[in-house]
XYZ file of C-alpha atoms in Angstrom:
664
model
C 79.474 -40.759 40.465
C 79.658 -37.685 40.296
C 75.773 -36.891 41.180
C 76.461 -39.125 44.141
C 79.174 -37.156 45.282
C 77.489 -33.869 45.151
C 74.607 -35.989 47.099
C 76.773 -36.530 49.688
C 78.366 -32.253 49.656
C 75.565 -32.157 49.849
C 74.362 -33.746 52.407
C 77.470 -33.075 55.003
C 77.270 -28.914 53.743
C 73.543 -29.334 55.114
C 74.620 -31.033 58.813
C 76.420 -28.269 59.186
C 73.128 -25.305 58.917
C 72.168 -27.862 61.495
C 72.599 -27.948 65.986
C 72.249 -31.190 67.297
C 68.788 -30.684 68.284
C 67.719 -30.504 64.694
C 70.147 -33.732 63.930
C 68.489 -35.921 66.790
C 64.999 -34.265 65.051
C 65.567 -35.124 62.241
C 66.975 -38.107 63.196
C 63.729 -39.597 63.971
C 61.847 -38.706 61.504
C 63.959 -40.471 59.526
C 63.862 -43.237 61.441
C 60.063 -42.746 61.079
C 59.731 -43.009 57.874
C 62.711 -46.068 57.359
C 59.793 -48.058 59.899
C 56.623 -47.230 57.535
C 58.406 -48.571 54.894
C 59.429 -52.072 56.069
C 55.445 -51.621 57.031
C 56.809 -51.468 61.009
C 53.961 -49.069 61.559
C 50.864 -49.230 59.961
C 49.249 -46.154 58.634
C 47.415 -43.939 60.591
C 43.610 -44.915 59.770
C 41.083 -42.453 59.422
C 38.201 -41.705 62.198
C 34.433 -41.726 61.008
C 32.872 -38.140 61.271
C 29.773 -37.609 63.619
C 26.938 -37.762 62.104
C 26.208 -34.417 63.425
C 28.480 -32.945 61.671
C 28.912 -29.242 62.653
C 28.278 -25.843 59.990
C 30.986 -23.835 59.516
C 30.907 -20.106 57.634
C 32.531 -20.651 54.669
C 35.302 -17.912 54.075
C 34.519 -17.167 50.304
C 30.928 -16.799 48.209
C 29.944 -16.766 44.733
C 30.069 -12.593 43.758
C 26.915 -11.721 42.937
C 28.264 -9.227 39.638
C 31.001 -11.389 38.094
C 31.182 -11.910 34.393
C 30.978 -15.936 34.054
C 31.871 -16.542 30.853
C 36.014 -16.322 31.446
C 35.629 -18.694 34.640
C 33.990 -21.416 32.511
C 36.349 -21.200 29.361
C 39.125 -21.899 31.893
C 36.347 -24.665 33.094
C 36.027 -25.875 30.528
C 39.946 -26.479 29.651
C 39.999 -28.698 33.168
C 37.587 -30.618 31.616
C 39.855 -30.987 28.144
C 42.935 -32.471 29.828
C 44.669 -28.774 29.481
C 46.758 -27.035 31.915
C 49.188 -24.063 32.724
C 51.064 -24.981 35.534
C 53.989 -22.149 36.590
C 53.234 -20.511 32.141
C 54.024 -24.295 30.787
C 50.583 -25.142 28.666
C 50.516 -29.476 29.367
C 48.147 -31.369 28.513
C 47.824 -33.859 31.655
C 44.376 -35.583 30.212
C 41.005 -36.061 32.406
C 41.475 -36.954 35.459
C 45.556 -36.709 35.138
C 47.995 -39.185 36.040
C 48.461 -37.749 39.671
C 51.638 -38.999 39.708
C 53.444 -38.091 37.035
C 55.817 -35.156 36.663
C 52.680 -33.494 33.058
C 57.001 -31.519 32.194
C 59.394 -33.760 32.308
C 57.453 -37.160 32.218
C 58.383 -39.577 35.450
C 56.537 -41.438 36.689
C 57.056 -41.532 40.125
C 57.086 -45.132 42.621
C 54.236 -45.938 45.036
C 56.705 -45.766 47.811
C 56.101 -43.961 51.337
C 56.152 -40.639 50.622
C 58.728 -39.791 53.235
C 61.315 -41.644 51.550
C 61.328 -40.191 48.569
C 64.515 -38.024 47.784
C 62.556 -34.734 45.845
C 65.443 -33.550 44.550
C 66.189 -36.647 42.431
C 65.617 -35.571 39.643
C 66.482 -37.991 37.866
C 63.469 -39.889 40.271
C 60.801 -36.586 39.680
C 62.218 -34.307 37.119
C 61.554 -31.064 38.466
C 59.470 -31.647 41.263
C 57.920 -28.483 41.658
C 55.847 -29.412 38.762
C 53.954 -32.579 39.886
C 53.800 -30.159 43.384
C 51.779 -27.849 41.980
C 49.273 -30.268 39.512
C 48.279 -31.308 42.625
C 47.539 -28.372 44.821
C 44.175 -29.231 43.108
C 43.715 -25.460 41.613
C 42.111 -27.199 39.221
C 39.625 -28.997 41.533
C 39.012 -25.163 42.893
C 38.385 -24.110 39.236
C 35.979 -26.455 38.577
C 33.653 -25.297 41.438
C 33.961 -22.276 40.895
C 32.596 -23.062 37.475
C 28.957 -24.645 38.846
C 28.965 -22.318 41.589
C 28.457 -19.758 38.795
C 26.379 -22.050 36.199
C 24.495 -24.892 38.455
C 25.994 -27.118 35.540
C 25.742 -30.339 36.310
C 29.527 -31.186 35.215
C 31.109 -29.073 35.719
C 30.361 -30.943 39.780
C 31.110 -33.864 38.067
C 34.300 -32.474 37.121
C 34.929 -32.108 40.874
C 33.528 -35.574 41.577
C 36.085 -37.516 39.355
C 39.200 -35.443 39.895
C 38.139 -36.059 43.924
C 37.505 -39.931 43.575
C 40.525 -40.491 40.633
C 42.623 -38.234 43.490
C 42.595 -40.328 47.214
C 42.535 -43.359 44.362
C 46.190 -42.661 42.751
C 47.612 -41.468 46.067
C 46.540 -43.537 48.845
C 48.161 -41.903 52.185
C 51.214 -42.312 52.494
C 52.094 -43.308 49.142
C 54.175 -41.684 46.341
C 55.294 -38.284 46.095
C 52.215 -36.425 47.158
C 52.904 -37.036 50.793
C 56.135 -35.843 50.262
C 55.661 -32.539 51.172
C 54.375 -30.612 53.612
C 53.217 -27.303 52.264
C 51.875 -29.440 49.924
C 49.668 -30.746 51.630
C 48.803 -27.680 53.509
C 47.860 -25.689 50.611
C 45.381 -28.384 49.035
C 43.999 -28.007 51.186
C 43.263 -24.988 51.354
C 42.029 -25.541 47.024
C 40.021 -28.448 48.571
C 38.003 -25.964 51.168
C 37.618 -23.323 48.413
C 35.829 -26.132 46.713
C 33.379 -27.892 49.300
C 32.030 -24.709 50.509
C 31.010 -23.741 46.329
C 29.093 -26.442 46.135
C 27.504 -26.695 49.120
C 29.084 -28.278 51.462
C 27.881 -31.198 53.359
C 24.938 -30.623 51.801
C 25.579 -30.642 48.136
C 24.286 -32.274 45.333
C 27.462 -34.453 45.026
C 26.947 -36.450 47.972
C 23.784 -37.132 47.328
C 22.883 -40.856 46.361
C 24.650 -43.346 47.373
C 27.767 -43.069 44.949
C 27.884 -39.890 46.954
C 27.387 -40.641 50.260
C 30.707 -42.847 49.427
C 32.487 -40.101 47.936
C 32.193 -38.206 50.300
C 32.871 -39.969 52.877
C 36.403 -40.802 51.234
C 37.574 -37.205 50.610
C 36.594 -36.816 54.915
C 38.930 -39.282 54.855
C 41.664 -37.495 52.735
C 41.383 -34.682 54.066
C 41.729 -36.779 57.698
C 44.966 -37.709 56.789
C 46.417 -34.390 55.654
C 44.948 -33.091 58.768
C 47.474 -35.696 60.511
C 49.932 -35.842 58.503
C 51.376 -31.956 58.345
C 50.734 -31.809 62.420
C 53.451 -35.011 62.816
C 55.239 -33.624 60.255
C 55.849 -29.586 60.724
C 58.570 -27.215 59.683
C 61.339 -27.167 61.476
C 64.512 -25.429 63.376
C 66.952 -24.191 60.626
C 63.584 -25.099 57.644
C 61.373 -23.513 59.710
C 60.785 -20.152 57.694
C 57.026 -19.899 55.302
C 56.479 -22.917 54.762
C 55.825 -23.506 59.182
C 53.468 -20.526 57.820
C 51.766 -22.165 54.962
C 51.787 -25.528 57.174
C 50.228 -23.687 60.159
C 47.806 -22.346 57.824
C 46.426 -25.511 56.548
C 45.999 -27.263 59.774
C 44.455 -24.101 60.517
C 42.013 -23.634 58.076
C 41.835 -27.317 57.393
C 40.003 -28.495 61.590
C 38.410 -25.024 61.257
C 36.321 -26.222 57.269
C 35.918 -30.016 58.609
C 35.718 -29.924 62.832
C 34.528 -33.728 62.787
C 36.906 -35.846 64.522
C 37.521 -35.045 67.926
C 41.787 -33.906 67.239
C 40.525 -31.091 65.534
C 40.047 -28.911 68.767
C 44.207 -29.291 69.237
C 45.226 -28.814 65.926
C 43.402 -25.311 65.450
C 44.583 -24.454 68.261
C 48.082 -25.817 68.229
C 48.387 -24.264 64.265
C 46.494 -20.854 65.078
C 48.496 -20.734 68.367
C 51.469 -21.582 65.669
C 50.619 -18.786 63.546
C 50.672 -16.526 66.148
C 54.020 -16.630 67.367
C 55.150 -17.138 63.522
C 53.670 -13.743 61.846
C 56.260 -12.403 64.961
C 58.701 -14.422 64.003
C 58.972 -14.746 60.660
C 58.501 -10.943 60.112
C 60.940 -7.418 61.281
C 58.847 -4.891 63.453
C 57.690 -2.666 59.944
C 56.151 -6.195 58.243
C 59.323 -7.041 56.542
C 59.546 -11.670 55.969
C 63.098 -11.904 57.526
C 63.476 -14.338 53.432
C 64.193 -11.056 52.267
C 62.228 -12.586 49.260
C 59.614 -10.207 47.680
C 57.551 -12.639 45.977
C 57.177 -14.759 49.500
C 56.071 -11.920 51.500
C 53.172 -11.567 49.256
C 52.852 -15.799 49.235
C 53.556 -16.218 52.679
C 50.603 -12.754 53.171
C 48.378 -14.971 51.429
C 48.361 -17.779 53.856
C 48.090 -14.964 56.927
C 45.055 -13.344 55.329
C 43.536 -16.648 54.885
C 43.931 -18.615 57.974
C 42.540 -14.911 59.239
C 39.996 -14.897 57.850
C 38.669 -18.439 58.381
C 39.176 -17.632 62.148
C 37.220 -14.458 62.498
C 34.382 -16.196 60.304
C 33.900 -19.238 63.381
C 34.498 -17.102 66.185
C 38.454 -18.556 67.001
C 39.223 -14.547 66.533
C 42.744 -13.710 65.830
C 44.393 -10.872 67.733
C 45.014 -6.892 67.273
C 48.341 -8.162 67.167
C 48.068 -10.025 64.593
C 46.213 -8.041 62.774
C 48.270 -4.802 62.837
C 51.168 -6.980 61.661
C 49.331 -8.125 58.394
C 48.891 -4.920 57.751
C 52.076 -3.595 58.448
C 53.256 -6.451 55.399
C 50.436 -5.716 53.426
C 52.748 -1.864 52.926
C 55.781 -3.011 51.354
C 55.213 -4.807 48.130
C 53.011 -1.481 48.532
C 55.822 1.007 49.095
C 58.295 -0.903 46.067
C 55.621 -0.938 43.567
C 56.202 1.629 41.045
C 54.183 3.480 38.776
C 53.900 0.683 36.543
C 53.517 -1.587 39.110
C 56.404 -3.272 39.460
C 58.168 -4.377 41.800
C 61.411 -6.205 42.189
C 61.348 -9.312 42.080
C 63.747 -9.552 45.198
C 65.376 -12.604 46.405
C 63.515 -16.054 45.212
C 60.230 -16.578 43.300
C 58.513 -19.967 41.799
C 55.426 -17.585 40.588
C 52.519 -20.136 41.804
C 49.600 -18.858 43.583
C 48.113 -20.775 47.233
C 44.375 -19.830 46.341
C 44.316 -18.221 41.970
C 40.601 -17.200 42.850
C 40.441 -14.997 39.817
C 39.314 -16.383 36.349
C 43.003 -14.815 35.355
C 46.502 -14.518 36.365
C 47.006 -11.570 37.845
C 50.378 -9.146 36.557
C 51.767 -10.776 39.865
C 51.200 -12.210 43.341
C 51.947 -8.927 44.609
C 48.866 -6.820 42.914
C 46.735 -10.326 44.314
C 47.562 -9.625 47.829
C 47.280 -5.965 47.993
C 43.621 -6.210 46.105
C 42.226 -8.922 48.778
C 44.269 -6.850 51.767
C 42.603 -4.107 50.369
C 39.556 -5.909 50.482
C 40.081 -7.033 53.793
C 41.425 -4.640 56.137
C 40.173 -1.684 54.323
C 42.747 -0.452 52.872
C 41.846 1.908 50.194
C 45.106 3.198 50.008
C 46.182 -0.253 48.099
C 43.705 -1.012 45.323
C 44.984 2.492 44.823
C 48.505 1.166 43.866
C 47.358 -2.446 41.884
C 43.913 -1.509 40.787
C 40.876 -2.992 39.515
C 42.719 -6.123 38.119
C 41.763 -8.633 40.501
C 38.631 -10.032 40.550
C 40.052 -12.901 43.194
C 39.110 -11.040 46.516
C 35.554 -10.736 45.163
C 35.404 -14.004 46.239
C 36.138 -13.479 49.358
C 33.743 -12.986 52.074
C 34.500 -9.778 54.784
C 33.912 -9.834 58.350
C 32.868 -6.197 59.532
C 34.996 -6.457 62.679
C 38.598 -6.657 60.119
C 36.381 -2.662 58.451
C 38.277 -0.911 60.513
C 39.604 2.207 58.019
C 42.317 3.892 57.692
C 43.752 7.066 57.043
C 45.166 7.386 53.323
C 48.652 7.302 53.901
C 51.601 7.500 51.280
C 53.474 4.293 51.135
C 56.831 4.593 53.654
C 60.823 5.445 52.134
C 62.487 3.549 55.190
C 62.272 -0.259 56.203
C 64.931 0.220 58.766
C 65.213 -2.959 60.709
C 64.489 -4.809 57.210
C 66.841 -2.563 55.544
C 64.941 -1.544 52.183
C 65.158 1.824 51.668
C 62.948 3.834 48.268
C 64.541 6.740 46.964
C 64.237 8.796 44.331
C 61.592 11.001 43.362
C 57.648 12.635 42.220
C 57.098 8.708 43.921
C 53.625 7.857 41.966
C 53.280 10.057 39.201
C 54.004 10.090 35.462
C 57.842 11.324 36.297
C 59.043 9.167 38.276
C 62.440 7.778 39.056
C 62.240 5.257 41.867
C 64.820 3.525 43.719
C 64.520 0.346 45.813
C 68.220 -0.590 47.631
C 68.797 -2.979 49.084
C 71.221 -3.292 53.036
C 69.580 -6.304 54.231
C 70.796 -9.475 55.632
C 71.218 -13.290 53.339
C 67.929 -14.183 54.266
C 66.476 -16.727 56.732
C 67.886 -19.108 59.749
C 71.670 -20.412 59.162
C 70.311 -22.007 56.038
C 69.382 -18.238 53.871
C 66.836 -21.158 51.878
C 65.718 -18.412 49.611
C 67.801 -15.239 50.043
C 69.973 -13.500 47.281
C 74.062 -13.043 47.312
C 72.922 -9.405 46.521
C 73.474 -6.492 49.497
C 73.872 -3.458 48.801
C 72.410 -3.374 45.208
C 69.664 -1.737 44.143
C 66.748 -1.121 41.596
C 65.645 2.210 39.427
C 62.484 2.750 37.611
C 61.950 5.459 35.712
C 58.307 6.703 35.200
C 57.741 2.910 35.788
C 59.439 1.345 33.600
C 62.619 -0.587 34.690
C 65.704 0.003 33.891
C 67.864 -0.766 36.193
C 66.967 -5.138 37.655
C 67.330 -7.271 39.378
C 67.106 -10.281 37.282
C 65.244 -12.782 39.396
C 65.361 -16.744 40.331
C 64.583 -19.169 36.693
C 65.084 -22.820 38.593
C 64.766 -23.929 42.162
C 66.231 -27.790 41.436
C 68.522 -29.561 39.197
C 69.690 -26.663 36.672
C 73.117 -25.566 37.591
C 74.988 -23.348 37.000
C 71.684 -21.550 36.464
C 70.501 -22.274 40.111
C 73.507 -20.721 41.729
C 74.022 -17.559 38.464
C 70.604 -15.995 39.269
C 71.404 -15.818 42.725
C 75.004 -15.162 42.685
C 76.903 -11.635 43.669
C 77.325 -11.167 39.094
C 73.445 -10.900 38.891
C 73.249 -8.853 41.522
C 74.056 -4.389 40.852
C 76.310 -4.095 43.536
C 79.677 -5.204 43.607
C 81.560 -9.064 43.196
C 85.242 -9.265 44.551
C 88.167 -11.491 43.347
C 85.176 -13.084 41.311
C 83.352 -14.391 44.166
C 80.484 -14.175 45.774
C 79.104 -12.809 48.583
C 78.645 -16.272 50.605
C 79.889 -19.460 49.824
C 76.465 -21.923 48.721
C 75.995 -25.132 49.446
C 73.693 -26.549 47.446
C 70.251 -25.184 46.578
C 68.892 -23.466 49.325
C 71.852 -23.819 51.287
C 74.430 -20.733 51.908
C 77.388 -22.025 54.376
C 78.437 -18.292 55.847
C 75.724 -15.169 56.434
C 76.364 -11.662 55.210
C 74.692 -8.807 57.237
C 74.199 -5.480 55.914
C 73.880 -2.737 57.976
C 73.371 1.077 57.631
C 75.300 3.529 58.693
C 72.824 6.990 56.783
C 70.084 7.602 55.463
C 68.427 10.505 54.891
C 65.006 12.426 53.194
C 64.978 15.651 52.554
C 63.207 18.054 50.322
C 66.457 18.006 47.569
C 67.122 14.587 47.571
C 67.617 10.708 49.923
C 71.122 9.840 50.293
C 71.979 6.041 52.186
C 75.426 4.845 52.946
C 75.631 1.244 54.154
C 78.259 -1.906 54.651
C 78.328 -5.827 54.302
C 80.808 -7.930 55.801
C 79.800 -10.201 52.970
C 84.257 -10.617 52.209
C 85.711 -10.473 55.065
C 86.312 -14.052 55.258
C 88.226 -13.309 52.905
C 92.712 -14.301 53.667
C 93.083 -10.611 53.135
C 89.157 -9.001 55.031
C 86.855 -7.059 52.788
C 84.725 -4.395 53.310
C 82.691 -3.374 51.266
C 80.584 0.153 51.732
C 78.307 1.536 49.726
C 76.970 5.364 49.707
C 74.147 6.643 46.932
C 72.691 9.831 46.945
C 70.248 10.798 45.096
C 70.545 15.009 44.224
C 66.581 15.988 43.392
C 66.765 18.980 41.470
C 69.618 17.524 39.064
C 67.401 13.899 38.597
C 70.895 12.744 39.427
C 72.035 8.801 41.356
C 75.590 9.056 42.755
C 77.363 5.580 43.989
C 80.504 5.782 45.606
C 81.668 1.761 46.241
C 84.279 2.444 49.680
C 85.839 -1.374 49.503
C 88.213 -0.785 53.189
C 90.956 -3.548 52.755
C 94.894 -4.167 53.115
C 96.035 -5.902 49.229
C 95.046 -6.663 46.013
C 92.202 -7.819 44.531
C 89.793 -8.014 41.208
C 86.204 -5.540 41.885
C 83.068 -5.805 39.228
C 80.691 -3.610 39.234
C 77.396 -4.865 37.114
C 74.850 -2.308 36.179
C 71.942 -4.838 35.088
C 69.378 -3.011 32.666
C 66.222 -4.329 31.289
C 65.872 -6.735 28.637
C 63.809 -3.971 26.264
C 66.359 -1.648 26.936
C 68.105 -0.243 24.982
C 72.000 0.381 25.800
C 75.352 1.253 24.116
C 79.190 2.121 25.540
C 81.100 5.379 24.228
C 84.010 5.635 26.412
C 83.738 4.969 29.721
C 80.048 6.292 28.820
C 76.766 4.431 28.478
C 74.242 6.167 26.661
C 70.871 3.606 28.485
C 67.648 4.583 26.265
C 63.516 2.916 27.212
C 60.222 3.793 25.336
C 59.434 6.986 27.634
C 63.309 8.517 29.650
C 67.029 7.569 29.197
C 69.704 7.036 31.681
C 73.025 8.205 31.306
C 76.098 6.208 32.864
C 79.504 7.286 34.318
C 82.152 5.716 35.399
C 85.296 7.829 35.217
C 87.963 5.234 37.141
C 86.607 1.853 36.097
C 89.843 0.366 34.074
C 87.244 -1.740 32.102
C 84.011 -1.768 30.952
C 82.473 -4.210 28.847
C 79.104 -5.310 28.101
C 77.265 -8.726 28.003
C 74.351 -10.462 27.095
C 73.522 -13.764 26.576
C 76.233 -15.634 27.518
C 76.370 -19.343 29.118
C 79.392 -19.703 29.960
C 79.888 -18.383 32.585
C 76.073 -16.809 32.274
C 75.909 -12.942 32.587
C 73.327 -11.362 30.949
C 69.914 -13.063 31.722
C 67.241 -11.965 33.262
C 64.761 -15.093 33.859
C 60.424 -12.835 34.469
C 59.140 -15.357 35.677
C 59.937 -19.525 36.643
C 61.522 -21.635 34.221
C 61.536 -18.417 31.740
C 65.233 -16.863 30.798
C 65.939 -14.062 28.864
C 69.040 -12.192 27.546
C 69.484 -9.002 28.661
C 72.395 -6.285 28.362
C 74.438 -6.521 31.499
C 77.412 -3.571 32.129
C 80.435 -4.862 33.972
C 83.132 -2.819 35.275
C 86.558 -4.230 36.466
C 88.842 -2.220 38.759
C 92.526 -4.571 40.100
C 92.994 -1.718 44.009
C 95.312 -2.009 45.835
C 93.870 -1.350 50.144
C 91.465 1.325 50.357
C 90.063 1.918 47.107
C 87.016 4.178 46.750
C 85.004 3.995 43.639
C 82.307 5.875 41.629
C 79.267 5.790 39.146
C 76.589 9.014 38.074
C 73.631 7.779 36.694
C 72.052 10.731 35.062
C 67.681 10.692 34.366
C 67.287 12.199 31.247
C 64.050 12.053 28.611
C 63.932 9.693 26.146
C 66.092 12.240 23.264
C 68.840 11.985 25.456
C 67.924 15.209 26.770
C 69.016 16.705 30.219
C 65.042 17.467 32.566
C 66.905 18.902 35.167
């Protein structure tokens, strides 16, 4: 009963976030899915590809100088049935059961995909693991191993995976026909494999059995293209999913232009990408979902689609590439000298095309490396170093490689609301503060945003001190989903024990939070940011939170001033989340935080209560999620005050050396 009530509440909350046209649109889709389930409408069938198949220019090629050993080792593990899915080591067999959740064990029934409630963990487990299994990263890896070695067993493995998938996942039944985004990612991985095994002339298709195998694969590809074209994410769901779907449709219809619909699909999807790269990003190149992970995730779709288009005579506009170049500057600007990018907003740590043999330090490293190669941006490569070999597989057209002058990473993204304070950026004594004065998220549901307005992170010499704890989980793991995206999990103020916004579901906020920058300047002596947010104006006694961050370079001090404008009594908590390895102690109202290379002294003289928390579960407090599906205890300092009327609370953070000595 409780589960049913929770589900009903979610549906009601989701309806509240929809416009009337969206309700009509979704009702039509639901009716269509139900008709299909009742066999009132036969599923669409593939047309046979034209006999004179067009040759297309490959966007990947085998690098001439590359150590094949790690690729062959990874491929051998796949043939033995072993995979790593979102950091989980699992034995899925070879070929796997494509409709069985490889981590939680549920086998999802073969009913029409659009009638499956993939949010119901009792039916599908954690659907993320099943979807990632079906992205066919393993098919891509086997194709790479074949391209590097020429060994038949890897080519045969590609054939086995494809045949088993087509047999187990008939269009449009089962969990792998639910999400257009997942179909798009699968198509992109198939396109890499297609080229690396020799495309239409591959030995995999040489004999009569191979001809049949090719026909089955192309039929599945056609069904993918047709499905995506009829199920784009629209209205309040038109976020990164729409970009990914359009990229998959464009790439698929460009790589396999064998049906009369492909010309229309290419044109439509290209137009969507040209539009959405501007709609979904700010003028200074920041993704409006306000997730550092999804910034790079979206970039992977955009760069791959743009590359395919430019190689095959369907070039994207200069404005498209200008916006992509701007987007690349954002993770480069936030990345500290140690290669760390704050985990702002949601993240599931998944890749679209995992071309490298080993997992890079982060999705940002892979994206920046690819961007540096495709767009001739050496300063991006300087940020990440030679740590990712995946970009070496990409063909880089000359027309994209317009040399640009080396540039310093940007300090402000004013339209988006991000600012970088500190000193000696990029050096071994760097102090980097990333401050957030952004809206809650994108569109009415703000699906991947966190209630973190006016929060900030701080790293010293590439060592994280004050951190954003990350995401941990997406579905069915309450109260953890609520905690990690809630206000108490971020370095900001919480009022009356409430998040800055009201949650209505795992990917749904019922109220908005708008932030406004009132002052930003950077000079030789320091940086200052003043910003406010309206999340607590919804209270019976409205409260406006304004935060001033002032970093003084000569003294290596950050002054944090929180002004709370209200009329009545409120309970205010300030949270300071430290990285797990930082040793934190409290001496009265002074907090000492010691790391490996530096230390930080936090002084909060006006706190009525200062407490230390680590790994608490009821309620959750003191946790970090370094990667999806994993949570670890970390230390949080909580400063609490009971205020009446307008109040200003202050704190000072002083950067000192590892021995605790001032470096003024």
